[in-house]
XYZ file of C-alpha atoms in Angstrom:
776
model
C -13.589 -26.996 43.135
C -10.486 -26.285 41.067
C -11.186 -25.422 37.554
C -9.127 -24.851 34.333
C -9.896 -23.815 30.717
C -10.773 -27.406 29.772
C -12.765 -28.313 32.877
C -16.023 -28.343 30.906
C -14.859 -31.694 29.409
C -15.055 -33.433 32.707
C -17.651 -36.167 32.958
C -18.377 -36.468 29.264
C -14.772 -36.527 27.864
C -12.573 -37.408 30.834
C -9.438 -38.072 28.737
C -9.423 -34.588 27.191
C -10.273 -33.056 30.613
C -7.257 -34.972 32.112
C -4.848 -33.920 29.365
C -5.994 -30.257 29.586
C -5.561 -30.205 33.274
C -2.072 -31.841 33.000
C -1.131 -29.268 30.468
C -2.100 -26.274 32.654
C -0.306 -27.947 35.744
C 3.088 -27.932 33.975
C 2.568 -24.856 31.986
C 5.119 -22.667 33.952
C 7.507 -25.555 34.776
C 7.938 -27.270 31.416
C 6.841 -25.622 28.202
C 8.429 -28.387 26.072
C 5.983 -30.796 27.758
C 3.074 -28.469 27.176
C 3.815 -28.331 23.404
C 4.214 -32.005 22.983
C 1.177 -32.891 25.051
C -0.689 -30.215 23.084
C -0.229 -32.360 19.995
C -1.453 -35.522 21.878
C -4.483 -33.499 22.972
C -5.262 -32.665 19.418
C -4.867 -36.317 18.325
C -7.416 -37.289 20.907
C -9.808 -34.483 20.063
C -9.884 -35.544 16.480
C -10.358 -39.125 17.461
C -13.533 -37.895 19.352
C -14.635 -36.124 16.223
C -14.288 -39.269 14.135
C -16.531 -41.276 16.784
C -19.210 -38.767 16.075
C -19.195 -39.806 12.408
C -19.757 -43.567 12.017
C -19.095 -43.383 8.254
C -15.443 -42.190 8.671
C -14.299 -44.612 11.423
C -11.281 -45.616 9.330
C -9.971 -42.047 9.654
C -8.415 -42.771 13.067
C -5.654 -44.803 11.294
C -4.570 -41.863 9.313
C -1.746 -39.479 10.147
C -2.606 -36.215 11.969
C -2.364 -34.013 9.022
C -4.233 -36.422 6.806
C -7.140 -36.334 9.247
C -7.068 -32.566 9.387
C -7.128 -32.393 5.529
C -9.921 -35.000 5.301
C -12.153 -33.451 7.861
C -11.784 -29.948 6.319
C -12.580 -31.368 2.883
C -15.800 -32.919 4.285
C -16.601 -29.610 5.810
C -16.595 -31.166 9.251
C -13.857 -28.688 10.225
C -14.318 -25.015 9.379
C -11.583 -23.268 7.712
C -10.564 -21.430 10.863
C -10.524 -24.577 13.009
C -8.581 -26.439 10.345
C -5.887 -23.677 10.594
C -5.931 -23.915 14.262
C -5.108 -27.665 14.086
C -2.325 -26.849 11.612
C -0.811 -24.444 14.173
C -1.059 -27.096 16.988
C 0.561 -29.616 14.668
C 3.418 -27.161 13.775
C 4.136 -26.161 17.283
C 4.096 -29.758 18.516
C 6.441 -30.697 15.697
C 8.908 -27.972 16.425
C 9.414 -28.992 20.026
C 9.169 -32.868 19.286
C 12.294 -32.958 17.086
C 14.507 -30.832 19.190
C 14.831 -29.475 22.619
C 14.253 -25.615 22.703
C 14.204 -24.887 26.350
C 11.681 -22.853 27.993
C 9.419 -21.114 25.344
C 6.573 -19.479 27.016
C 5.452 -17.709 23.792
C 4.975 -21.057 21.882
C 3.414 -22.486 24.952
C 0.743 -19.643 25.010
C 0.129 -20.132 21.282
C -0.449 -23.817 21.818
C -2.677 -23.219 24.956
C -4.835 -20.760 23.019
C -5.196 -22.974 19.986
C -6.182 -25.919 22.119
C -8.811 -23.804 23.876
C -10.265 -22.486 20.436
C -10.586 -26.108 19.106
C -12.167 -27.335 22.321
C -14.716 -24.674 22.460
C -15.706 -25.354 18.783
C -15.940 -29.021 19.560
C -18.307 -28.404 22.491
C -20.418 -26.078 20.537
C -20.862 -28.487 17.687
C -20.920 -31.980 19.472
C -21.549 -31.028 23.208
C -24.649 -30.172 25.067
C -26.910 -27.549 23.536
C -26.887 -25.746 26.944
C -23.061 -25.243 26.738
C -21.831 -21.800 27.257
C -18.215 -21.101 26.428
C -16.245 -19.832 29.419
C -13.937 -16.763 29.069
C -10.420 -17.783 28.184
C -8.088 -17.536 31.102
C -4.331 -17.542 31.302
C -3.071 -20.754 33.030
C -2.832 -20.188 36.741
C 0.653 -20.478 38.193
C -0.376 -22.064 41.584
C 3.130 -21.884 43.199
C 2.915 -18.007 42.881
C -0.817 -17.526 42.899
C -0.631 -14.203 44.799
C 1.972 -13.002 42.538
C -0.078 -13.621 39.458
C -3.129 -12.004 40.882
C -1.026 -8.822 41.524
C 0.111 -9.003 37.834
C -3.380 -9.146 36.634
C -4.238 -6.085 38.633
C -1.278 -4.248 37.223
C -1.931 -4.858 33.444
C -4.454 -6.282 31.095
C -1.650 -6.841 28.457
C -0.717 -10.460 27.816
C 2.707 -9.486 26.565
C 3.335 -7.620 29.966
C 2.130 -10.617 31.876
C 4.560 -12.838 30.149
C 7.369 -10.260 30.531
C 6.760 -10.004 34.342
C 6.212 -13.760 34.744
C 9.656 -14.243 33.205
C 11.115 -11.573 35.411
C 9.965 -13.409 38.499
C 10.974 -16.813 37.156
C 14.353 -16.132 35.475
C 15.305 -12.555 36.125
C 15.686 -9.674 33.757
C 18.464 -10.867 31.589
C 16.226 -12.704 29.037
C 13.878 -9.805 28.707
C 16.644 -7.192 28.170
C 18.263 -9.541 25.596
C 14.924 -10.048 23.680
C 14.214 -6.164 23.627
C 17.830 -5.434 22.698
C 17.636 -7.827 19.744
C 14.352 -6.448 18.626
C 15.569 -2.891 18.665
C 18.666 -3.819 16.669
C 16.590 -4.978 13.689
C 17.306 -3.103 10.524
C 14.083 -1.834 8.925
C 14.832 -0.208 5.581
C 17.423 2.179 7.154
C 14.908 3.540 9.649
C 17.130 3.172 12.858
C 15.558 3.619 16.173
C 18.405 5.638 17.225
C 17.453 8.341 14.796
C 14.756 9.624 17.374
C 15.439 10.162 21.028
C 13.485 7.979 23.406
C 9.928 9.253 24.063
C 9.158 9.814 27.729
C 5.419 9.672 28.870
C 4.770 10.669 32.476
C 1.459 8.598 32.659
C 0.894 5.113 31.285
C -1.107 5.509 27.951
C -4.799 4.773 27.767
C -4.065 2.167 25.156
C -1.774 -0.811 25.819
C -0.060 0.394 22.632
C 0.558 4.032 22.115
C 0.985 3.412 18.234
C -2.427 1.797 18.163
C -3.820 4.992 19.722
C -2.145 7.012 17.149
C -3.220 4.936 14.226
C -6.843 4.983 15.462
C -6.913 8.665 14.848
C -6.881 7.728 11.157
C -10.184 5.976 11.236
C -13.298 7.554 9.858
C -14.937 7.202 13.257
C -12.226 9.085 14.802
C -12.765 12.705 16.129
C -9.808 13.660 13.919
C -11.768 12.669 10.853
C -14.371 15.474 11.408
C -13.371 18.557 9.170
C -14.190 21.965 10.196
C -12.995 25.039 8.281
C -12.525 26.891 11.621
C -10.437 24.251 13.430
C -7.065 22.759 12.597
C -5.538 20.267 15.217
C -1.852 19.645 15.618
C -2.503 16.192 14.360
C -4.009 17.500 11.076
C -1.202 20.060 10.833
C 1.294 17.410 10.819
C -0.305 15.256 8.170
C -0.999 18.185 6.057
C 0.602 17.906 2.590
C 0.782 20.965 0.288
C -0.773 20.611 -3.088
C -0.671 23.069 -6.100
C -4.314 24.054 -5.323
C -3.151 25.459 -2.085
C -0.991 28.044 -3.955
C -3.761 28.994 -6.307
C -6.195 29.512 -3.390
C -3.745 31.790 -1.680
C -3.179 33.898 -4.831
C -7.033 34.112 -5.401
C -7.510 35.276 -1.784
C -4.690 37.880 -1.963
C -6.338 39.511 -4.932
C -9.856 39.302 -3.485
C -8.814 40.794 -0.108
C -7.299 43.854 -1.887
C -10.624 44.461 -3.790
C -13.091 47.155 -2.576
C -16.117 45.675 -4.161
C -18.055 42.475 -3.400
C -16.036 39.284 -3.856
C -17.360 35.699 -3.799
C -15.013 32.644 -4.149
C -16.538 29.280 -5.125
C -14.453 26.429 -3.778
C -16.144 23.544 -5.588
C -15.696 19.794 -5.502
C -17.198 16.679 -4.030
C -17.639 15.145 -0.702
C -14.495 14.482 1.345
C -12.117 16.146 -1.200
C -10.416 18.336 1.411
C -12.136 21.664 0.992
C -12.837 22.124 4.682
C -9.320 20.912 5.488
C -7.700 23.264 3.165
C -9.741 26.233 4.519
C -8.902 25.353 8.060
C -5.251 25.170 7.164
C -5.306 28.535 5.381
C -7.245 29.960 8.371
C -4.417 28.906 10.735
C -1.581 29.901 8.539
C -2.976 33.157 7.042
C -5.470 34.588 9.644
C -4.868 38.040 8.630
C -6.295 37.173 5.090
C -9.082 34.903 6.140
C -10.365 37.438 8.796
C -11.545 39.557 5.953
C -13.830 36.793 4.633
C -16.997 35.049 5.874
C -16.692 31.255 5.280
C -19.800 29.062 4.527
C -19.492 25.308 3.993
C -22.670 24.274 2.464
C -22.144 20.660 3.351
C -22.108 21.393 7.215
C -23.875 24.591 7.953
C -27.512 25.563 8.270
C -29.166 28.571 10.005
C -32.604 27.132 10.442
C -33.525 23.449 10.666
C -36.906 24.277 8.990
C -35.212 25.687 5.941
C -33.897 23.689 2.978
C -30.280 23.741 1.971
C -31.219 25.994 -0.999
C -33.164 28.342 1.210
C -29.973 28.787 3.384
C -27.716 29.092 0.410
C -30.006 31.937 -1.090
C -29.769 33.657 2.317
C -26.034 33.425 2.508
C -25.680 34.713 -1.130
C -28.183 37.486 -0.795
C -25.344 40.196 -1.017
C -24.527 38.874 -4.429
C -28.096 39.213 -5.978
C -28.289 41.015 -9.230
C -29.726 44.121 -7.643
C -27.438 44.365 -4.643
C -23.975 43.087 -5.777
C -22.913 46.542 -7.235
C -23.305 48.326 -3.884
C -22.194 45.361 -1.627
C -18.705 45.116 -0.096
C -19.232 41.522 1.155
C -16.343 39.021 0.924
C -17.392 35.437 1.096
C -15.800 31.875 0.581
C -18.347 29.339 -0.321
C -17.223 25.684 0.012
C -19.834 23.858 -2.118
C -20.194 20.431 -3.665
C -20.952 20.509 -7.496
C -24.296 18.797 -7.006
C -25.509 21.395 -4.543
C -24.317 24.108 -6.811
C -26.212 22.738 -9.806
C -29.362 22.450 -7.974
C -29.026 26.094 -6.953
C -28.342 27.281 -10.315
C -31.453 25.520 -11.511
C -33.563 26.861 -8.787
C -36.070 29.605 -8.866
C -33.890 31.711 -6.648
C -31.133 31.745 -9.160
C -33.447 32.414 -12.207
C -35.079 35.418 -10.559
C -32.241 36.911 -8.379
C -28.955 35.445 -9.342
C -28.549 35.777 -13.136
C -25.101 37.226 -13.078
C -23.829 34.599 -10.730
C -25.412 31.836 -12.798
C -23.860 33.203 -15.959
C -20.474 33.159 -14.372
C -21.035 29.476 -13.446
C -22.120 28.372 -16.816
C -19.309 30.254 -18.429
C -16.811 28.495 -16.040
C -17.991 25.166 -17.493
C -17.824 23.240 -14.155
C -20.804 21.009 -15.309
C -19.217 20.166 -18.614
C -17.536 16.747 -17.959
C -15.819 16.937 -21.389
C -13.552 19.814 -20.557
C -11.033 20.656 -17.937
C -12.326 23.539 -15.666
C -9.508 26.005 -15.093
C -9.555 28.733 -12.302
C -12.203 31.404 -13.280
C -12.321 35.039 -12.169
C -14.442 38.134 -12.822
C -14.942 41.415 -11.288
C -17.026 39.819 -8.500
C -16.811 36.083 -8.812
C -13.779 33.636 -8.500
C -13.955 29.827 -8.880
C -11.516 27.137 -8.059
C -12.630 23.507 -8.637
C -11.235 20.673 -6.583
C -12.790 18.119 -8.929
C -10.196 18.842 -11.709
C -7.252 18.100 -9.388
C -6.214 14.549 -9.183
C -4.240 13.160 -6.183
C -1.673 11.888 -8.678
C 0.239 13.285 -11.734
C 0.067 12.161 -15.247
C 3.360 12.032 -17.244
C 4.544 10.497 -20.570
C 6.245 7.806 -18.532
C 3.066 7.035 -16.569
C 1.757 8.167 -13.266
C 3.090 9.026 -9.851
C 1.609 10.764 -6.796
C 3.556 13.279 -4.775
C 0.526 13.610 -2.475
C 0.259 9.861 -1.594
C 4.034 9.388 -1.255
C 4.418 12.422 0.973
C 1.459 11.533 3.210
C 2.854 7.901 3.679
C 6.279 9.285 4.251
C 4.845 11.506 7.136
C 3.350 8.491 8.872
C 6.644 6.469 8.907
C 9.432 8.972 8.803
C 11.877 8.827 11.810
C 11.100 12.458 12.664
C 10.858 13.982 16.273
C 7.717 15.608 15.096
C 6.170 12.364 13.808
C 3.658 11.157 16.464
C 3.312 7.774 14.767
C 7.025 7.119 14.769
C 7.430 8.395 18.364
C 4.617 6.081 19.550
C 6.076 3.139 17.661
C 9.539 3.722 19.314
C 8.001 3.914 22.649
C 6.052 0.733 22.142
C 9.342 -0.978 21.114
C 11.130 0.117 24.212
C 8.322 -1.451 26.332
C 8.416 -4.719 24.285
C 4.874 -4.180 22.946
C 4.212 -6.530 19.964
C 1.243 -6.616 17.672
C 0.039 -6.998 14.098
C 0.001 -3.362 13.675
C 3.661 -3.027 14.718
C 4.710 -5.584 12.164
C 2.661 -3.824 9.510
C 3.885 -0.446 10.459
C 7.385 -1.756 9.968
C 6.446 -2.978 6.568
C 5.019 0.390 5.644
C 8.393 1.782 6.335
C 9.701 -0.009 3.275
C 9.736 2.206 0.239
C 8.811 -0.651 -2.036
C 5.673 -1.440 -0.060
C 4.695 2.183 0.029
C 5.192 2.293 -3.773
C 3.043 -0.836 -4.297
C 0.256 0.717 -2.230
C 0.313 3.879 -4.061
C 0.144 2.066 -7.425
C -2.969 0.059 -6.277
C -4.597 3.305 -5.149
C -3.985 4.861 -8.561
C -5.074 1.879 -10.559
C -8.407 1.707 -8.505
C -9.131 5.281 -9.736
C -8.269 4.674 -13.344
C -9.411 1.244 -13.849
C -12.615 1.123 -11.656
C -13.424 4.915 -11.299
C -13.113 4.873 -7.544
C -13.259 8.244 -5.811
C -10.820 8.300 -2.964
C -11.295 11.175 -0.444
C -8.456 11.985 1.953
C -10.768 10.789 4.759
C -11.217 7.470 3.043
C -7.490 7.267 2.333
C -6.514 7.646 5.979
C -9.190 5.168 7.006
C -7.762 2.761 4.400
C -4.378 2.972 6.030
C -5.741 2.120 9.288
C -7.587 -0.900 7.725
C -4.466 -2.432 6.210
C -2.289 -1.831 9.337
C -4.606 -3.014 12.022
C -6.598 -6.233 11.721
C -10.382 -6.006 12.074
C -10.162 -7.795 15.559
C -8.035 -5.234 17.284
C -8.137 -6.948 20.666
C -6.827 -10.313 19.179
C -3.644 -11.111 21.124
C -0.646 -11.263 18.858
C 1.883 -12.922 21.199
C -0.188 -16.210 21.457
C -0.943 -16.366 17.689
C 0.733 -18.802 15.575
C 2.319 -18.604 12.180
C -0.885 -18.970 10.274
C -2.718 -16.320 12.288
C 0.146 -13.938 11.927
C 0.254 -14.730 8.150
C -3.382 -13.731 7.872
C -2.682 -10.385 9.656
C -0.009 -9.308 7.353
C -0.520 -5.951 5.415
C -0.283 -7.910 2.220
C -3.363 -9.915 3.176
C -5.262 -7.173 4.884
C -5.262 -4.992 1.733
C -6.960 -7.425 -0.444
C -9.117 -9.251 2.055
C -11.066 -6.572 3.731
C -13.883 -5.845 1.351
C -16.531 -5.952 4.151
C -14.570 -3.167 6.093
C -14.908 -0.298 3.451
C -16.080 0.291 -0.023
C -12.420 1.354 -1.019
C -11.142 -2.130 0.180
C -14.125 -3.791 -1.730
C -12.816 -2.009 -4.991
C -9.203 -2.808 -4.286
C -9.945 -6.493 -3.959
C -10.467 -6.490 -7.804
C -6.754 -5.692 -8.226
C -5.580 -8.587 -6.110
C -2.494 -9.946 -7.921
C -3.746 -13.548 -7.258
C -6.082 -12.914 -10.303
C -3.070 -12.552 -12.596
C -2.259 -15.680 -14.792
C 1.360 -16.187 -15.732
C 3.554 -19.047 -16.590
C 6.224 -17.724 -14.174
C 3.806 -17.364 -11.370
C 2.688 -20.839 -11.987
C 6.165 -22.116 -11.602
C 6.533 -20.301 -8.205
C 3.303 -21.839 -6.840
C 4.248 -25.321 -8.046
C 7.592 -24.970 -6.243
C 5.754 -23.840 -3.188
C 3.043 -26.691 -3.401
C 6.070 -29.200 -3.712
C 8.212 -27.694 -1.000
C 9.284 -29.792 1.996
C 9.960 -26.534 3.882
C 7.579 -23.723 3.187
C 9.815 -20.958 4.340
C 12.588 -21.910 1.747
C 10.366 -20.995 -1.132
C 9.411 -17.587 0.368
C 13.156 -16.916 0.989
C 13.966 -17.649 -2.591
C 11.741 -15.034 -4.021
C 11.431 -12.362 -1.209
C 13.963 -10.641 1.131
C 12.637 -11.442 4.468
C 15.007 -9.187 6.403
C 12.239 -6.883 7.245
C 10.033 -9.779 8.490
C 12.449 -11.432 11.002
C 9.923 -12.310 13.505
C 7.388 -13.714 10.987
C 10.342 -15.609 9.340
C 11.103 -17.132 12.741
C 7.434 -18.217 13.038
C 7.680 -19.989 9.691
C 10.633 -22.219 10.988
C 9.622 -25.743 10.861
C 6.356 -25.297 9.366
C 7.193 -28.301 7.180
C 5.805 -29.646 3.966
C 3.284 -27.613 2.134
C 1.219 -30.765 1.338
C 0.767 -31.608 5.124
C -1.252 -28.376 5.779
C -5.012 -28.169 5.600
C -6.506 -26.793 2.296
C -7.439 -23.650 4.077
C -3.842 -23.100 5.141
C -2.382 -23.894 1.716
C -4.699 -21.451 -0.011
C -3.513 -18.891 2.512
C 0.244 -19.354 1.854
C -0.449 -19.499 -1.819
C -2.264 -16.080 -1.779
C 0.311 -14.584 0.591
C 3.301 -15.563 -1.449
C 1.873 -13.884 -4.637
C 1.006 -10.846 -2.792
C 4.380 -10.592 -1.060
C 6.114 -11.089 -4.471
C 3.880 -8.136 -5.848
C 5.178 -5.850 -3.090
C 8.604 -7.237 -2.180
C 9.804 -9.746 -4.729
C 13.033 -9.830 -6.535
C 13.006 -7.522 -9.488
C 13.092 -10.509 -12.038
C 9.988 -12.153 -10.815
C 8.051 -8.843 -10.283
C 8.129 -8.350 -13.943
C 5.290 -10.746 -14.168
C 2.974 -8.083 -12.743
C 3.718 -5.604 -15.479
C 0.207 -4.720 -17.003
C 0.989 -3.809 -20.580
C -2.613 -2.717 -21.359
C -2.722 -0.469 -18.325
C 0.497 1.253 -19.162
C -0.604 1.740 -22.894
C -3.780 3.280 -21.667
C -1.900 5.656 -19.422
C 0.199 6.689 -22.392
C -3.042 7.440 -24.592
C -4.584 9.201 -21.698
C -1.370 11.497 -21.428
C -1.494 12.291 -25.294
C -5.303 12.871 -25.143
C -4.958 15.341 -22.221
C -1.849 16.932 -24.034
C -3.919 17.320 -27.227
C -1.305 15.280 -29.139
C -3.170 13.457 -31.975
C -0.122 11.514 -33.119
C -0.025 9.690 -29.914
C -3.503 8.504 -30.290
C -3.123 6.738 -33.592
C -3.055 3.161 -32.212
C -6.051 3.608 -29.881
C -7.981 5.306 -32.772
C -7.364 2.397 -35.025
C -8.343 0.006 -32.098
C -11.745 1.936 -31.814
C -12.250 1.652 -35.513
C -11.554 -2.088 -35.483
C -13.882 -2.363 -32.490
C -16.781 -0.710 -34.388
C -16.373 -3.279 -37.222
C -15.903 -6.141 -34.939
C -18.901 -5.638 -32.560
C -21.577 -6.875 -34.956
C -19.067 -8.409 -37.252
C -17.781 -7.697 -40.773
C -18.210 -9.848 -43.907
C -15.317 -8.215 -45.614
C -12.994 -5.159 -45.357
C -14.688 -1.776 -44.851
C -18.068 -3.424 -44.391
C -20.064 -3.917 -41.149
C -23.168 -5.769 -40.328
C -26.170 -3.810 -39.668
C -27.554 -6.160 -36.995
C -26.663 -9.124 -34.865
C -25.728 -12.363 -36.399
C -28.238 -14.976 -37.521
C -28.060 -18.430 -39.048
C -29.186 -17.487 -42.596
C -29.124 -14.065 -44.229
C -27.370 -10.958 -42.782
C -27.230 -7.438 -44.066
C -24.075 -5.170 -44.129
C -23.189 -1.789 -45.439
C -19.902 -0.131 -46.382
C -18.749 2.271 -43.841
C -15.944 4.796 -44.588
C -15.097 7.052 -41.637
C -12.262 9.495 -40.767
C -10.630 10.115 -37.346
C -11.753 13.453 -35.851
C -9.436 15.604 -33.687
C -10.819 19.073 -33.672
C -11.894 18.635 -30.111
C -8.273 18.309 -28.758
C -6.682 21.240 -27.054
C -2.936 21.403 -27.022
C -1.269 21.908 -23.669
C 2.340 22.628 -23.185
C 2.823 21.070 -19.712
C 4.789 17.768 -19.353
C 3.382 16.843 -15.937
C -0.337 17.034 -15.696
C -2.183 17.585 -12.435
C -5.493 18.425 -13.937
C -6.709 15.983 -16.508
C -9.614 13.798 -17.534
C -9.546 9.984 -16.798
C -11.373 8.981 -20.000
C -10.102 9.428 -23.585
C -12.515 11.132 -25.896
C -12.166 9.964 -29.537
C -14.370 10.716 -32.639
C -15.123 9.748 -36.144
C -16.729 11.818 -38.962
C -17.698 11.038 -42.592
C -15.196 11.194 -45.494
C -15.647 14.990 -45.661
C -14.738 15.309 -41.956
C -18.261 16.510 -41.248
C -20.814 15.419 -38.608
C -18.431 13.928 -36.034
C -19.484 11.668 -33.237
C -17.321 11.487 -30.051
C -17.058 8.611 -27.633
C -15.606 8.714 -24.093
C -13.287 5.637 -23.666
C -12.728 4.583 -20.081
C -10.398 1.703 -19.018
C -13.115 -0.914 -19.078
C -14.131 -0.206 -22.640
C -10.454 -0.015 -23.690
C -10.074 -3.611 -22.338
C -13.113 -4.683 -24.372
C -11.633 -3.009 -27.594
C -8.382 -5.101 -26.941
C -10.532 -8.297 -26.672
C -12.383 -7.521 -29.766
C -9.090 -6.990 -31.631
C -8.198 -10.695 -30.648
C -11.383 -12.111 -32.066
C -13.648 -11.933 -28.883
C -17.328 -12.004 -29.767
C -19.558 -9.908 -27.412
C -22.476 -11.577 -25.598
C -25.762 -10.345 -24.247
C -24.132 -9.191 -20.974
C -21.558 -7.228 -22.874
C -24.404 -5.488 -24.898
C -25.786 -4.288 -21.569
C -22.448 -3.309 -19.921
C -21.294 -1.397 -22.846
C -24.621 0.214 -24.024
C -22.856 3.578 -24.639
C -20.527 1.916 -27.119
C -23.483 0.113 -28.791
C -25.287 3.461 -29.075
C -22.109 5.068 -30.423
C -21.921 2.494 -33.179
C -25.403 3.141 -34.186
C -24.542 6.851 -34.580
C -21.372 6.214 -36.543
C -23.310 3.784 -38.845
C -25.217 6.781 -40.185
C -22.067 7.616 -42.116
C -22.484 4.345 -43.976
C -23.707 3.697 -47.475
C -27.048 1.942 -46.578
C -29.058 4.478 -48.576
C -27.056 3.755 -51.722
C -25.934 0.213 -51.266
C -26.545 -2.940 -49.175
C -24.615 -6.212 -49.081
C -26.507 -9.487 -48.288
C -24.511 -12.451 -46.933
C -25.884 -16.022 -47.209
C -24.288 -17.924 -44.298
C -25.306 -21.283 -45.645
C -23.715 -20.916 -49.038
C -21.153 -18.146 -48.247
C -22.213 -16.150 -51.312
C -22.608 -12.356 -51.150
C -25.250 -10.359 -53.049
C -25.336 -6.477 -53.477
C -28.288 -4.342 -53.783
C -27.411 -0.954 -55.337
C -29.438 2.181 -56.071
C -28.501 4.137 -59.137
C -29.351 7.883 -58.403
C -29.040 8.861 -62.131
C -31.765 6.355 -63.264
C -33.564 6.131 -60.024
C -33.499 2.281 -60.104
C -32.232 -0.682 -58.081
C -29.965 -3.420 -59.194
C -29.314 -6.727 -57.407
C -26.501 -8.814 -58.390
C -23.878 -11.361 -56.864
C -20.828 -9.768 -55.331
C -17.665 -11.599 -56.394
C -15.167 -9.162 -54.877
């Protein structure tokens, strides 16, 4: 018995079965008919859905897009299925209004969408025993043997289509398509810049680029760091940072010393300690051969021993009673938490007092100070935790490390394995979401947008981004979660979902970093100009026209082509409308015209960066505005009845008590730094207030979240109970500063019902109290 992808409809839904069979019979003969009949098929399927719901019988008289919208609103259609129906309607419309000739690509898209909605229908309304069959490419009965051979040769749908076209129409069409694709201008990255890559054997992956990108994943073998191994892949991606030169200088000095030498390479998990040691080991083996290397995070001599037992054994040549006679040279890569535990252990207290004193003097556990490189006769310390992956300047922030790393991935360089793989895939006509997104990453403005988001996540939300997490992040925003999803038979809506702009903000379930980055999604920004853009899109009769108005789509030629004929925005399902709304805002954020991109300028963020720079520079004049903002926040938190007075407690409906509070800014903790580009700095601003005599100062660390709250308070915001919990450190700080108030000498009582103020004053000379109305 002959079967097709829709044969499961036979018997119960004969009309759908007949239409599905007819579509497959003409698939290779007349793709125009496939696309037109596909729309008819969707109409019939929606009618069957309406039949299942007696209360919506009138729906059958609606237009196709109206039915889709109504069924989605009633949650009868899922968001994904509503989008599939949108794709079917779009494809059908494109080929109904004009003859487009043989278009196998659109025919495959239509066929796959019809299969998806049909399977969904059977799973929801069909027999409970229904088991969805595997999707099959329509069979070409006239060349059945030929097709079977094709399926044995390749599993790639794109290759099948290419070979089918070769068999049906010759090579000319294929050559023209590939040539046109190769001629695309991608931000001055010309394919001719790199010679054609030749591979003797067919790669294991359908796409060589996908294989190379997969090395970026945390689950990849390349993600495993070992201080004794340094692969060619890691060597290519290596970006030199200032800490590398400092490590080299320290090792040179230590290697020439005759006495015992111990180098602490401190930091946190995944910050690159092992990577740097592996690089140094490869580049300067003559120096590293003089040292033993112990990575506390990965090495253990005995599974029955604790990490502290092992560490004490490794450090035994540096005990107080042995260090003077030892000639041991050791590099210890250690996380700060482990080092702290060791310093507090009995081992250290009994046998490592000199070592412990050196660590305490270095101040690595003091979060209020920047730890500089430390050295003594036996001990040296370099801390990774003080080096940021970006630089702080008076003009803002930038990152040579991030920009260099991203540049390495996309630059048209013969040594670049990613670009070579990309070029090879292009030569073979391979298509995929990851290729489109890789081409987007080639754009400097896109890379700059990504770098800005990475830096913002660290400053605004205190995200710690290791190099390992960064590389995994790049994979996640280039390759959709469903790697095996066929690109060529996906419609405009699916291809829009898979764009880098959407993957970067809609992947919170893929990694912790993406979960944090979602908070920075530009769709959360409210702006009158953005509202105008969205209103224009929502009222557009041709969606692509609005995108073209605000974005240069030259780098998205294939996606732009997909958008042709998508039609009026209001004809789409709600799910698709939301998708295009989000996509437009995100694309404008990365690639928008300069005038419209100004709406994303975050004044509060840039002001905070300026204050952060002046604090780390030790420049108190640059902190005047934020110091005043903090003072205003202290008075605003509980409220103030009049100038220089602050309430002692939360507001109530009757009587409230206040005290006079006179405080002075305190700056003695600032240390002047002459550098204009800071690579080691704190991400919080420490400010303080003292009494009028500039005594008894109290300091407060202000992170970006608290800074935003201070701005809200300055605009009249009243904190609620949740704010009291979220900013408990600020509440505690206010209580400390209130000790500089005049409560022991004077109290002000406020009657909220009458508005009258009364002052209770203590006269120290006569040791008596007076209570009178305050008329000031």
